[in-house]
Structure formats: C-alpha cells, structure tokens
Amino acid sequence: MLENQEAPQVNDYEDPVSADPREFAAKVNNWVPHDLVLKDAWFPAAHCFAIGKKPIRRAIYSQPYFLWRENGKIVASEFHPNEGMFANKSEYSDAAGRYPVIEKYGYAWCWFGNPESAAPEHIPSIPYLPEQGGVPEHMLGTVRFDCCAPLSLENLIDLTHADFIHADVVGDEKMDKETVEVFHDSETITMVRTCVNKSVAPIMKIFGGVREDVQQVRQVIRIYLRSHAAIAYGKFDPGDNVQLFHPCVPETRDRTRLDYAMNTMNVKKHNLFRYMMPKASYKVSRQDSSMTSPQSPRYMREEKRKDLHSPLDEAGQKYRVLMLALAERQAKGDFEYRDNVSTDCSDIIGYQKE
C-alpha cells in the first residue's frame, strides 16, 4: 500500500534507486553533503511565537531572512526594514526584496528559490501538528548542529542508531524481533521499524508510568528531501505515542538550525511525560551532535579512506541517492515537483487522528 501511495506521478520519471548497482554504489560512496543546495522549497525558518513587531534574523543556505509582523501578518524580507534595499538584491526575493512566506503548523515557512514558483501545495504534510498552530511553547525548542543538514538527516533516517546513541532515553537494542521497511518517491523517503518485545524506554519508565519491562514499538521517520524536514512518529504499547517534527534548516554549509516541535498534547494520563519528553530533545541532540560534528568537516577535505556503507544501511544509502538525484535535476534547470508532498501522510506513518 505504501509503495502505491508514493508512486511517481510523472511517467518519464526514472527512479535513481533502481539504477545500475555500480552507479548506485558510486553515488553512495562519493557524495559530499555540503555541496547540496536544493532550491524551490519551503523551509520552516522560525516558530511563529518567536516573531513579533521587532525583526528577527534567520538564514537559509547563508541567505538572510528577516522576519517580523505587520498588522499581525508575518513578513519575510531579504533586508532589515530599517536599512532599506541594497543594489545587490538576490534572485530569491521579489522586486520589493521580500520572500514568499506562509504561516502553518506554528511555523513561518519561507520559500528558497524562484519566488514565482512558490506554491502552498509544496509545504510538507505534518498530520499531528495543528495547521493553525497552538502547540504550547514548552513543547517547542531550538537546538543547533555543527554539521550540514543532510548529514544530520542521514543520521536520523537510520532509526536503529537510537538504540546505541540514545539508549538512556529511548531504550537499548534488546528485543525479540525487528523488521525494517524503506519506502520512497522522488520527494520523500520513509523508514518504518517494528520491534517485538523491545526494552522499555527509560523516559517512559521514569515519567510515563510504564511498569512492564518490554514494549511493542512501531517507529516511523519520514524525510521531505527539499525542505530538509523530518517527521518522527512512534507508537509504544504500553506507553504514549511520540510525535516529533524535526526540521533541519541549513543555515550554512556546516551549520544547522533545528526548531523542533514535540506534540504531547494528547498525553492524558502522565503529565510528567507530557512535559519532560519534549525536553529530552536537548539531551538527544547533544548526543547526535557528538557523532555528526566531528564527521562533518571530513567531507570537506580529501580523504584516503572512502566513506563506505554496509548493504544493511538501506535507508541511508537511498537517502543519499535521492538527494543527489534532486540536485542533478536542478543543475539541469528542472525544479518541478514530481510528487505531492502536501498530501496527508497519516496512513503512511500510521497516525490516527483523534
């Protein structure tokens, strides 16, 4: 069912994942994530609650974005309102130096690319965040990674890494059975991991009221490639569901901003878990950064040792190839979307709206 739902919508689309194995391997083992700059995409540049009358500054691929409100509506501009426009205006803003911006899911989504191509249907689907916003501020936060955004997402798409790097939060690798599935189209990649009798996540034992020793777990990571944004959805039985929006905004070639949202509003029984789970993002992000930050600069210099991958790393390999395919298309002047990223993905991730 997943493959049918995510089938390419354009007949002439050639799936890069099904390319010749030697060509596939060459792309996997020779990519430089810092060189990937994908245009014509919406980026969640800031939480809406952080934007008021006083301008704040953000960056996407080192391009400045000033955000403020005029008559309650968010404005995104290449220039600070007190400074006026400069002669060297970029190609990414309109004649007035402003960017397309949409307020949705509690974020200010800013367009990076040709302003005339900005369309609301290219904003990714996040089914467990209210479209009008309203998630409490204690469920929102900001962390940063000293690495490029694709490297951070490549780490995230491998759900099994959490058992080793984040074992003190989400539980170790002990379980009776594990199955992993990977699905993709031209704009997204989704990994589904199902675990039978997995060790209970420590945070759920301490704050979530789980007394059993094992859980039945279904975890999903879905990455929207152009927007460098991921949704993470976990179902834990016994336990509470985890609903995380994990956008990796590429501020520079080696600096990533993560304005996350952990929606625990539906947690009714265990108020401590409702408040503490979002804060775990600060600890988890430091653990991730300890792995990706030293790795990131190695891609920017010549190395005798190649970046080889195990055949078991299906999700990470496909992520690399899909990102490269998008970059190659754009280098040829093709910025069209071949698949609809705004289609409700509830069925794909297994989310049931209440």
mmCIF file of C-alpha atoms in Angstrom:
data_model
loop_
_atom_site.group_PDB
_atom_site.id
_atom_site.type_symbol
_atom_site.label_atom_id
_atom_site.label_comp_id
_atom_site.label_asym_id
_atom_site.label_seq_id
_atom_site.Cartn_x
_atom_site.Cartn_y
_atom_site.Cartn_z
ATOM 1 C CA MET A 1 0.000 0.000 0.000
ATOM 2 C CA LEU A 2 2.794 2.411 0.849
ATOM 3 C CA GLU A 3 4.520 1.911 -2.473
ATOM 4 C CA ASN A 4 1.284 2.581 -4.357
ATOM 5 C CA GLN A 5 0.628 5.736 -2.355
ATOM 6 C CA GLU A 6 4.087 7.075 -3.048
ATOM 7 C CA ALA A 7 4.334 6.100 -6.703
ATOM 8 C CA PRO A 8 5.818 8.760 -9.005
ATOM 9 C CA GLN A 9 3.219 10.950 -10.697
ATOM 10 C CA VAL A 10 5.197 11.653 -13.878
ATOM 11 C CA ASN A 11 5.551 8.891 -16.438
ATOM 12 C CA ASP A 12 9.052 9.833 -17.558
ATOM 13 C CA TYR A 13 10.494 9.714 -14.050
ATOM 14 C CA GLU A 14 13.427 7.342 -13.732
ATOM 15 C CA ASP A 15 13.844 6.117 -10.196
ATOM 16 C CA PRO A 16 17.510 6.708 -9.266
ATOM 17 C CA VAL A 17 17.328 3.995 -6.620
ATOM 18 C CA SER A 18 16.753 1.360 -9.311
ATOM 19 C CA ALA A 19 19.833 2.404 -11.279
ATOM 20 C CA ASP A 20 22.708 0.110 -12.138
ATOM 21 C CA PRO A 21 24.181 -1.256 -8.854
ATOM 22 C CA ARG A 22 27.653 0.041 -9.695
ATOM 23 C CA GLU A 23 26.324 3.518 -10.435
ATOM 24 C CA PHE A 24 24.243 3.422 -7.246
ATOM 25 C CA ALA A 25 27.268 2.413 -5.148
ATOM 26 C CA ALA A 26 29.433 5.117 -6.707
ATOM 27 C CA LYS A 27 26.933 7.804 -5.709
ATOM 28 C CA VAL A 28 26.553 6.435 -2.198
ATOM 29 C CA ASN A 29 30.277 6.312 -1.536
ATOM 30 C CA ASN A 30 31.286 9.596 -3.137
ATOM 31 C CA TRP A 31 28.732 12.162 -2.073
ATOM 32 C CA VAL A 32 29.694 15.453 -0.440
ATOM 33 C CA PRO A 33 26.633 16.576 1.576
ATOM 34 C CA HIS A 34 27.907 20.148 1.991
ATOM 35 C CA ASP A 35 27.603 20.719 -1.774
ATOM 36 C CA LEU A 36 23.848 20.029 -1.854
ATOM 37 C CA VAL A 37 21.815 23.226 -2.236
ATOM 38 C CA LEU A 38 18.212 22.402 -3.159
ATOM 39 C CA LYS A 39 16.024 25.246 -4.364
ATOM 40 C CA ASP A 40 12.287 25.824 -4.795
ATOM 41 C CA ALA A 41 11.453 24.567 -1.321
ATOM 42 C CA TRP A 42 9.670 25.775 1.802
ATOM 43 C CA PHE A 43 11.766 25.899 4.965
ATOM 44 C CA PRO A 44 10.291 26.308 8.492
ATOM 45 C CA ALA A 45 12.553 29.231 9.302
ATOM 46 C CA ALA A 46 11.160 30.037 12.765
ATOM 47 C CA HIS A 47 8.492 29.217 15.315
ATOM 48 C CA CYS A 48 5.617 31.659 14.899
ATOM 49 C CA PHE A 49 5.607 32.551 18.591
ATOM 50 C CA ALA A 50 9.133 33.963 18.174
ATOM 51 C CA ILE A 51 8.033 36.504 15.554
ATOM 52 C CA GLY A 52 6.691 39.891 16.629
ATOM 53 C CA LYS A 53 6.954 43.511 15.506
ATOM 54 C CA LYS A 54 10.706 43.547 16.121
ATOM 55 C CA PRO A 55 12.571 41.830 13.242
ATOM 56 C CA ILE A 56 14.486 38.625 13.897
ATOM 57 C CA ARG A 57 17.136 37.238 11.574
ATOM 58 C CA ARG A 58 17.365 33.738 10.164
ATOM 59 C CA ALA A 59 19.398 32.228 7.328
ATOM 60 C CA ILE A 60 18.852 29.559 4.682
ATOM 61 C CA TYR A 61 21.986 28.488 2.823
ATOM 62 C CA SER A 62 23.587 31.716 4.164
ATOM 63 C CA GLN A 63 20.840 33.811 2.562
ATOM 64 C CA PRO A 64 19.489 36.325 5.127
ATOM 65 C CA TYR A 65 15.808 36.223 6.095
ATOM 66 C CA PHE A 66 14.416 38.991 8.322
ATOM 67 C CA LEU A 67 11.051 38.144 9.874
ATOM 68 C CA TRP A 68 8.556 40.421 11.615
ATOM 69 C CA ARG A 69 4.822 41.118 11.778
ATOM 70 C CA GLU A 70 2.875 43.881 10.060
ATOM 71 C CA ASN A 71 -0.761 44.158 11.165
ATOM 72 C CA GLY A 72 -0.426 40.690 12.665
ATOM 73 C CA LYS A 73 0.837 39.040 9.467
ATOM 74 C CA ILE A 74 4.348 37.659 9.078
ATOM 75 C CA VAL A 75 6.673 39.377 6.621
ATOM 76 C CA ALA A 76 9.877 37.804 5.328
ATOM 77 C CA SER A 77 12.454 40.070 3.750
ATOM 78 C CA GLU A 78 15.980 39.897 2.440
ATOM 79 C CA PHE A 79 16.663 43.240 4.125
ATOM 80 C CA HIS A 80 16.153 44.689 7.588
ATOM 81 C CA PRO A 81 13.235 47.151 7.447
ATOM 82 C CA ASN A 82 15.333 49.945 8.951
ATOM 83 C CA GLU A 83 18.101 49.595 6.372
ATOM 84 C CA GLY A 84 16.203 49.557 3.078
ATOM 85 C CA MET A 85 17.140 47.657 -0.052
ATOM 86 C CA PHE A 86 20.643 47.356 -1.438
ATOM 87 C CA ALA A 87 21.573 47.321 -5.116
ATOM 88 C CA ASN A 88 22.817 43.735 -4.983
ATOM 89 C CA LYS A 89 19.423 42.152 -4.323
ATOM 90 C CA SER A 90 19.417 38.377 -4.795
ATOM 91 C CA GLU A 91 17.307 36.300 -7.178
ATOM 92 C CA TYR A 92 15.378 34.753 -4.261
ATOM 93 C CA SER A 93 13.216 37.751 -3.308
ATOM 94 C CA ASP A 94 10.698 39.801 -5.281
ATOM 95 C CA ALA A 95 11.080 43.358 -6.557
ATOM 96 C CA ALA A 96 10.483 44.689 -3.038
ATOM 97 C CA GLY A 97 13.119 42.387 -1.557
ATOM 98 C CA ARG A 98 10.533 40.152 0.117
ATOM 99 C CA TYR A 99 10.209 36.399 0.187
ATOM 100 C CA PRO A 100 7.063 34.287 -0.031
ATOM 101 C CA VAL A 101 6.086 33.219 3.494
ATOM 102 C CA ILE A 102 3.226 31.105 4.858
ATOM 103 C CA GLU A 103 2.219 30.601 8.472
ATOM 104 C CA LYS A 104 1.286 26.956 9.035
ATOM 105 C CA TYR A 105 1.697 24.307 11.764
ATOM 106 C CA GLY A 106 3.019 27.020 14.090
ATOM 107 C CA TYR A 107 5.955 27.843 11.792
ATOM 108 C CA ALA A 108 6.869 30.612 9.391
ATOM 109 C CA TRP A 109 7.583 28.712 6.161
ATOM 110 C CA CYS A 110 9.901 30.728 3.928
ATOM 111 C CA TRP A 111 10.453 29.962 0.265
ATOM 112 C CA PHE A 112 14.004 29.477 -1.013
ATOM 113 C CA GLY A 113 14.131 29.642 -4.786
ATOM 114 C CA ASN A 114 12.269 31.353 -7.587
ATOM 115 C CA PRO A 115 9.567 33.494 -5.882
ATOM 116 C CA GLU A 116 7.196 32.920 -8.808
ATOM 117 C CA SER A 117 7.291 29.161 -8.188
ATOM 118 C CA ALA A 118 6.195 29.355 -4.534
ATOM 119 C CA ALA A 119 3.004 27.326 -4.038
ATOM 120 C CA PRO A 120 1.256 26.269 -0.802
ATOM 121 C CA GLU A 121 0.960 22.660 -2.004
ATOM 122 C CA HIS A 122 4.712 22.266 -1.650
ATOM 123 C CA ILE A 123 4.567 22.601 2.152
ATOM 124 C CA PRO A 124 5.077 19.129 3.681
ATOM 125 C CA SER A 125 2.281 17.253 5.434
ATOM 126 C CA ILE A 126 2.619 17.120 9.234
ATOM 127 C CA PRO A 127 -0.628 15.446 10.326
ATOM 128 C CA TYR A 128 -0.109 15.650 14.103
ATOM 129 C CA LEU A 129 0.547 19.396 14.270
ATOM 130 C CA PRO A 130 -2.480 21.745 14.196
ATOM 131 C CA GLU A 131 -2.468 23.662 10.906
ATOM 132 C CA GLN A 132 -3.302 26.888 12.768
ATOM 133 C CA GLY A 133 -0.559 26.297 15.322
ATOM 134 C CA GLY A 134 -1.261 26.367 19.024
ATOM 135 C CA VAL A 135 1.159 23.759 20.365
ATOM 136 C CA PRO A 136 2.229 25.014 23.835
ATOM 137 C CA GLU A 137 5.627 26.681 23.938
ATOM 138 C CA HIS A 138 7.041 24.153 26.410
ATOM 139 C CA MET A 139 6.682 21.565 23.628
ATOM 140 C CA LEU A 140 8.810 23.672 21.283
ATOM 141 C CA GLY A 141 12.524 24.346 21.334
ATOM 142 C CA THR A 142 15.651 25.143 19.363
ATOM 143 C CA VAL A 143 18.960 23.302 19.079
ATOM 144 C CA ARG A 144 21.824 23.588 16.623
ATOM 145 C CA PHE A 145 24.197 21.154 14.978
ATOM 146 C CA ASP A 146 27.727 21.929 13.830
ATOM 147 C CA CYS A 147 27.220 19.936 10.653
ATOM 148 C CA CYS A 148 25.421 20.260 7.347
ATOM 149 C CA ALA A 149 21.690 19.498 7.301
ATOM 150 C CA PRO A 150 21.870 16.411 5.016
ATOM 151 C CA LEU A 151 24.346 14.764 7.378
ATOM 152 C CA SER A 152 22.055 15.330 10.340
ATOM 153 C CA LEU A 153 19.095 13.834 8.456
ATOM 154 C CA GLU A 154 21.123 10.898 7.197
ATOM 155 C CA ASN A 155 21.843 10.095 10.824
ATOM 156 C CA LEU A 156 18.153 10.440 11.697
ATOM 157 C CA ILE A 157 16.811 8.203 8.911
ATOM 158 C CA ASP A 158 18.599 5.218 10.479
ATOM 159 C CA LEU A 159 16.224 4.548 13.361
ATOM 160 C CA THR A 160 18.428 1.783 14.754
ATOM 161 C CA HIS A 161 21.081 4.320 15.803
ATOM 162 C CA ALA A 162 18.871 5.400 18.706
ATOM 163 C CA ASP A 163 19.371 2.066 20.495
ATOM 164 C CA PHE A 164 23.068 2.807 20.863
ATOM 165 C CA ILE A 165 23.439 6.602 20.991
ATOM 166 C CA HIS A 166 20.195 7.354 22.873
ATOM 167 C CA ALA A 167 19.754 4.156 24.884
ATOM 168 C CA ASP A 168 19.464 6.105 28.150
ATOM 169 C CA VAL A 169 16.399 7.883 26.727
ATOM 170 C CA VAL A 170 14.633 5.586 24.249
ATOM 171 C CA GLY A 171 15.860 2.131 25.282
ATOM 172 C CA ASP A 172 18.602 -0.247 24.206
ATOM 173 C CA GLU A 173 18.827 -2.765 21.336
ATOM 174 C CA LYS A 174 17.355 -5.714 23.246
ATOM 175 C CA MET A 175 14.215 -7.173 21.627
ATOM 176 C CA ASP A 176 12.833 -10.463 20.311
ATOM 177 C CA LYS A 177 12.298 -9.417 16.700
ATOM 178 C CA GLU A 178 12.844 -6.449 14.432
ATOM 179 C CA THR A 179 11.653 -5.627 10.908
ATOM 180 C CA VAL A 180 12.641 -2.606 8.831
ATOM 181 C CA GLU A 181 10.950 -1.297 5.680
ATOM 182 C CA VAL A 182 12.027 1.614 3.477
ATOM 183 C CA PHE A 183 9.746 3.401 1.008
ATOM 184 C CA HIS A 184 10.416 6.394 -1.213
ATOM 185 C CA ASP A 185 9.294 8.597 -4.055
ATOM 186 C CA SER A 186 11.069 11.489 -5.780
ATOM 187 C CA GLU A 187 10.497 13.913 -2.876
ATOM 188 C CA THR A 188 10.404 11.752 0.275
ATOM 189 C CA ILE A 189 11.919 8.745 1.967
ATOM 190 C CA THR A 190 10.216 6.839 4.787
ATOM 191 C CA MET A 191 11.640 4.225 7.141
ATOM 192 C CA VAL A 192 9.334 2.037 9.252
ATOM 193 C CA ARG A 193 10.761 -0.023 12.091
ATOM 194 C CA THR A 194 8.707 -2.555 14.032
ATOM 195 C CA CYS A 195 10.066 -4.088 17.240
ATOM 196 C CA VAL A 196 8.603 -7.001 19.210
ATOM 197 C CA ASN A 197 9.211 -7.060 22.963
ATOM 198 C CA LYS A 198 11.711 -4.219 22.969
ATOM 199 C CA SER A 199 13.221 -2.903 26.183
ATOM 200 C CA VAL A 200 11.051 -0.132 27.606
ATOM 201 C CA ALA A 201 12.352 3.370 27.007
ATOM 202 C CA PRO A 202 13.789 4.705 30.307
ATOM 203 C CA ILE A 203 11.977 8.021 29.922
ATOM 204 C CA MET A 204 8.666 6.147 29.772
ATOM 205 C CA LYS A 205 9.508 4.136 32.879
ATOM 206 C CA ILE A 206 10.535 7.208 34.851
ATOM 207 C CA PHE A 207 7.953 9.738 33.654
ATOM 208 C CA GLY A 208 5.390 7.758 31.650
ATOM 209 C CA GLY A 209 4.163 5.300 34.249
ATOM 210 C CA VAL A 210 5.119 2.171 32.267
ATOM 211 C CA ARG A 211 5.726 -0.707 34.686
ATOM 212 C CA GLU A 212 6.333 -3.506 32.183
ATOM 213 C CA ASP A 213 9.829 -4.489 31.052
ATOM 214 C CA VAL A 214 9.099 -4.666 27.306
ATOM 215 C CA GLN A 215 7.061 -2.731 24.734
ATOM 216 C CA GLN A 216 5.653 -3.316 21.263
ATOM 217 C CA VAL A 217 7.119 -0.495 19.186
ATOM 218 C CA ARG A 218 6.468 0.946 15.741
ATOM 219 C CA GLN A 219 8.706 3.843 14.740
ATOM 220 C CA VAL A 220 8.496 5.905 11.556
ATOM 221 C CA ILE A 221 10.818 8.521 10.115
ATOM 222 C CA ARG A 222 9.692 10.394 7.009
ATOM 223 C CA ILE A 223 12.002 12.947 5.393
ATOM 224 C CA TYR A 224 10.890 15.644 2.973
ATOM 225 C CA LEU A 225 14.049 15.944 0.922
ATOM 226 C CA ARG A 226 13.904 19.512 -0.390
ATOM 227 C CA SER A 227 12.784 21.067 2.876
ATOM 228 C CA HIS A 228 15.330 19.092 4.910
ATOM 229 C CA ALA A 229 12.482 18.316 7.310
ATOM 230 C CA ALA A 230 11.564 15.070 9.050
ATOM 231 C CA ILE A 231 8.545 13.827 10.927
ATOM 232 C CA ALA A 232 9.128 11.151 13.536
ATOM 233 C CA TYR A 233 6.194 9.167 14.846
ATOM 234 C CA GLY A 234 6.464 6.397 17.421
ATOM 235 C CA LYS A 235 3.753 4.119 18.810
ATOM 236 C CA PHE A 236 4.593 2.408 22.102
ATOM 237 C CA ASP A 237 2.431 -0.272 23.749
ATOM 238 C CA PRO A 238 2.327 0.083 26.674
ATOM 239 C CA GLY A 239 3.237 3.752 26.661
ATOM 240 C CA ASP A 240 2.437 7.014 24.929
ATOM 241 C CA ASN A 241 2.886 7.955 21.292
ATOM 242 C CA VAL A 242 5.778 10.233 20.339
ATOM 243 C CA GLN A 243 5.037 12.963 17.774
ATOM 244 C CA LEU A 244 8.127 14.920 16.738
ATOM 245 C CA PHE A 245 8.681 17.429 13.942
ATOM 246 C CA HIS A 246 12.411 17.618 13.241
ATOM 247 C CA PRO A 247 13.248 20.323 10.637
ATOM 248 C CA CYS A 248 16.934 20.748 9.798
ATOM 249 C CA VAL A 249 17.207 24.231 8.314
ATOM 250 C CA PRO A 250 20.586 24.636 6.549
ATOM 251 C CA GLU A 251 21.805 27.982 7.866
ATOM 252 C CA THR A 252 25.223 27.470 6.247
ATOM 253 C CA ARG A 253 27.221 24.652 4.660
ATOM 254 C CA ASP A 254 28.167 23.340 8.100
ATOM 255 C CA ARG A 255 25.594 24.800 10.490
ATOM 256 C CA THR A 256 22.049 23.500 11.005
ATOM 257 C CA ARG A 257 19.206 25.021 12.995
ATOM 258 C CA LEU A 258 16.545 22.748 14.479
ATOM 259 C CA ASP A 259 13.358 24.449 15.670
ATOM 260 C CA TYR A 260 11.625 21.298 16.837
ATOM 261 C CA ALA A 261 8.056 20.595 17.940
ATOM 262 C CA MET A 262 7.239 17.635 20.196
ATOM 263 C CA ASN A 263 3.447 17.455 20.372
ATOM 264 C CA THR A 264 2.470 15.689 23.599
ATOM 265 C CA MET A 265 -0.906 17.434 23.994
ATOM 266 C CA ASN A 266 -2.761 14.116 23.682
ATOM 267 C CA VAL A 267 -0.906 12.577 26.633
ATOM 268 C CA LYS A 268 -3.617 12.487 29.286
ATOM 269 C CA LYS A 269 -2.547 10.022 31.951
ATOM 270 C CA HIS A 270 1.008 11.028 32.727
ATOM 271 C CA ASN A 271 1.533 14.756 32.948
ATOM 272 C CA LEU A 272 5.219 14.368 33.766
ATOM 273 C CA PHE A 273 5.821 12.604 30.449
ATOM 274 C CA ARG A 274 3.851 15.311 28.684
ATOM 275 C CA TYR A 275 6.254 17.948 29.983
ATOM 276 C CA MET A 276 9.530 16.014 30.127
ATOM 277 C CA MET A 277 9.504 14.250 26.748
ATOM 278 C CA PRO A 278 9.895 17.491 24.742
ATOM 279 C CA LYS A 279 12.864 18.457 26.917
ATOM 280 C CA ALA A 280 14.597 15.190 26.059
ATOM 281 C CA SER A 281 15.314 16.725 22.645
ATOM 282 C CA TYR A 282 18.086 18.807 24.217
ATOM 283 C CA LYS A 283 19.873 15.721 25.520
ATOM 284 C CA VAL A 284 19.282 13.659 22.368
ATOM 285 C CA SER A 285 20.534 16.480 20.134
ATOM 286 C CA ARG A 286 23.797 16.736 22.096
ATOM 287 C CA GLN A 287 24.285 13.008 21.675
ATOM 288 C CA ASP A 288 23.662 13.263 17.926
ATOM 289 C CA SER A 289 25.957 16.259 17.634
ATOM 290 C CA SER A 290 28.765 14.333 19.323
ATOM 291 C CA MET A 291 28.665 11.966 16.343
ATOM 292 C CA THR A 292 27.954 14.275 13.399
ATOM 293 C CA SER A 293 30.016 17.343 14.320
ATOM 294 C CA PRO A 294 33.430 15.608 14.072
ATOM 295 C CA GLN A 295 32.277 13.745 10.963
ATOM 296 C CA SER A 296 31.075 16.810 9.069
ATOM 297 C CA PRO A 297 34.420 18.503 8.248
ATOM 298 C CA ARG A 298 35.874 15.266 6.880
ATOM 299 C CA TYR A 299 33.641 15.563 3.821
ATOM 300 C CA MET A 300 35.169 18.955 3.057
ATOM 301 C CA ARG A 301 38.716 17.717 2.568
ATOM 302 C CA GLU A 302 40.412 14.949 0.641
ATOM 303 C CA GLU A 303 40.453 11.640 2.490
ATOM 304 C CA LYS A 304 42.262 8.448 1.526
ATOM 305 C CA ARG A 305 39.670 6.425 3.367
ATOM 306 C CA LYS A 306 36.380 6.195 1.456
ATOM 307 C CA ASP A 307 33.025 6.653 3.115
ATOM 308 C CA LEU A 308 31.781 3.106 2.649
ATOM 309 C CA HIS A 309 28.456 1.717 3.821
ATOM 310 C CA SER A 310 27.100 -1.658 4.784
ATOM 311 C CA PRO A 311 24.467 -3.208 2.487
ATOM 312 C CA LEU A 312 22.241 -3.215 5.598
ATOM 313 C CA ASP A 313 22.156 0.583 5.576
ATOM 314 C CA GLU A 314 19.327 0.706 3.043
ATOM 315 C CA ALA A 315 17.660 3.887 4.271
ATOM 316 C CA GLY A 316 20.853 5.947 4.420
ATOM 317 C CA GLN A 317 22.023 4.800 1.009
ATOM 318 C CA LYS A 318 18.702 5.579 -0.657
ATOM 319 C CA TYR A 319 18.568 8.954 1.080
ATOM 320 C CA ARG A 320 21.921 9.888 -0.417
ATOM 321 C CA VAL A 321 20.983 8.809 -3.920
ATOM 322 C CA LEU A 322 17.615 10.585 -3.835
ATOM 323 C CA MET A 323 19.216 13.823 -2.648
ATOM 324 C CA LEU A 324 21.846 13.617 -5.372
ATOM 325 C CA ALA A 325 19.189 12.927 -7.999
ATOM 326 C CA LEU A 326 17.301 16.070 -6.969
ATOM 327 C CA ALA A 327 20.498 18.118 -7.096
ATOM 328 C CA GLU A 328 21.352 16.743 -10.540
ATOM 329 C CA ARG A 329 17.896 17.576 -11.880
ATOM 330 C CA GLN A 330 18.107 21.106 -10.537
ATOM 331 C CA ALA A 331 21.575 21.583 -12.023
ATOM 332 C CA LYS A 332 19.921 20.935 -15.395
ATOM 333 C CA GLY A 333 17.234 23.522 -14.715
ATOM 334 C CA ASP A 334 14.467 21.115 -13.673
ATOM 335 C CA PHE A 335 12.827 22.322 -10.444
ATOM 336 C CA GLU A 336 9.417 20.654 -10.879
ATOM 337 C CA TYR A 337 7.816 18.553 -8.138
ATOM 338 C CA ARG A 338 7.023 15.069 -9.378
ATOM 339 C CA ASP A 339 5.184 14.053 -6.203
ATOM 340 C CA ASN A 340 2.803 15.914 -3.916
ATOM 341 C CA VAL A 341 4.406 16.454 -0.511
ATOM 342 C CA SER A 342 1.315 18.103 0.999
ATOM 343 C CA THR A 343 -0.912 15.020 0.667
ATOM 344 C CA ASP A 344 -1.979 13.836 4.126
ATOM 345 C CA CYS A 345 0.511 11.134 5.112
ATOM 346 C CA SER A 346 -1.418 9.847 8.148
ATOM 347 C CA ASP A 347 -1.918 6.405 6.597
ATOM 348 C CA ILE A 348 1.729 6.177 5.595
ATOM 349 C CA ILE A 349 3.057 6.846 9.100
ATOM 350 C CA GLY A 350 0.219 5.006 10.862
ATOM 351 C CA TYR A 351 -1.209 8.068 12.589
ATOM 352 C CA GLN A 352 -4.873 8.080 13.643
ATOM 353 C CA LYS A 353 -6.412 11.495 14.218
ATOM 354 C CA GLU A 354 -8.498 11.817 17.357
#
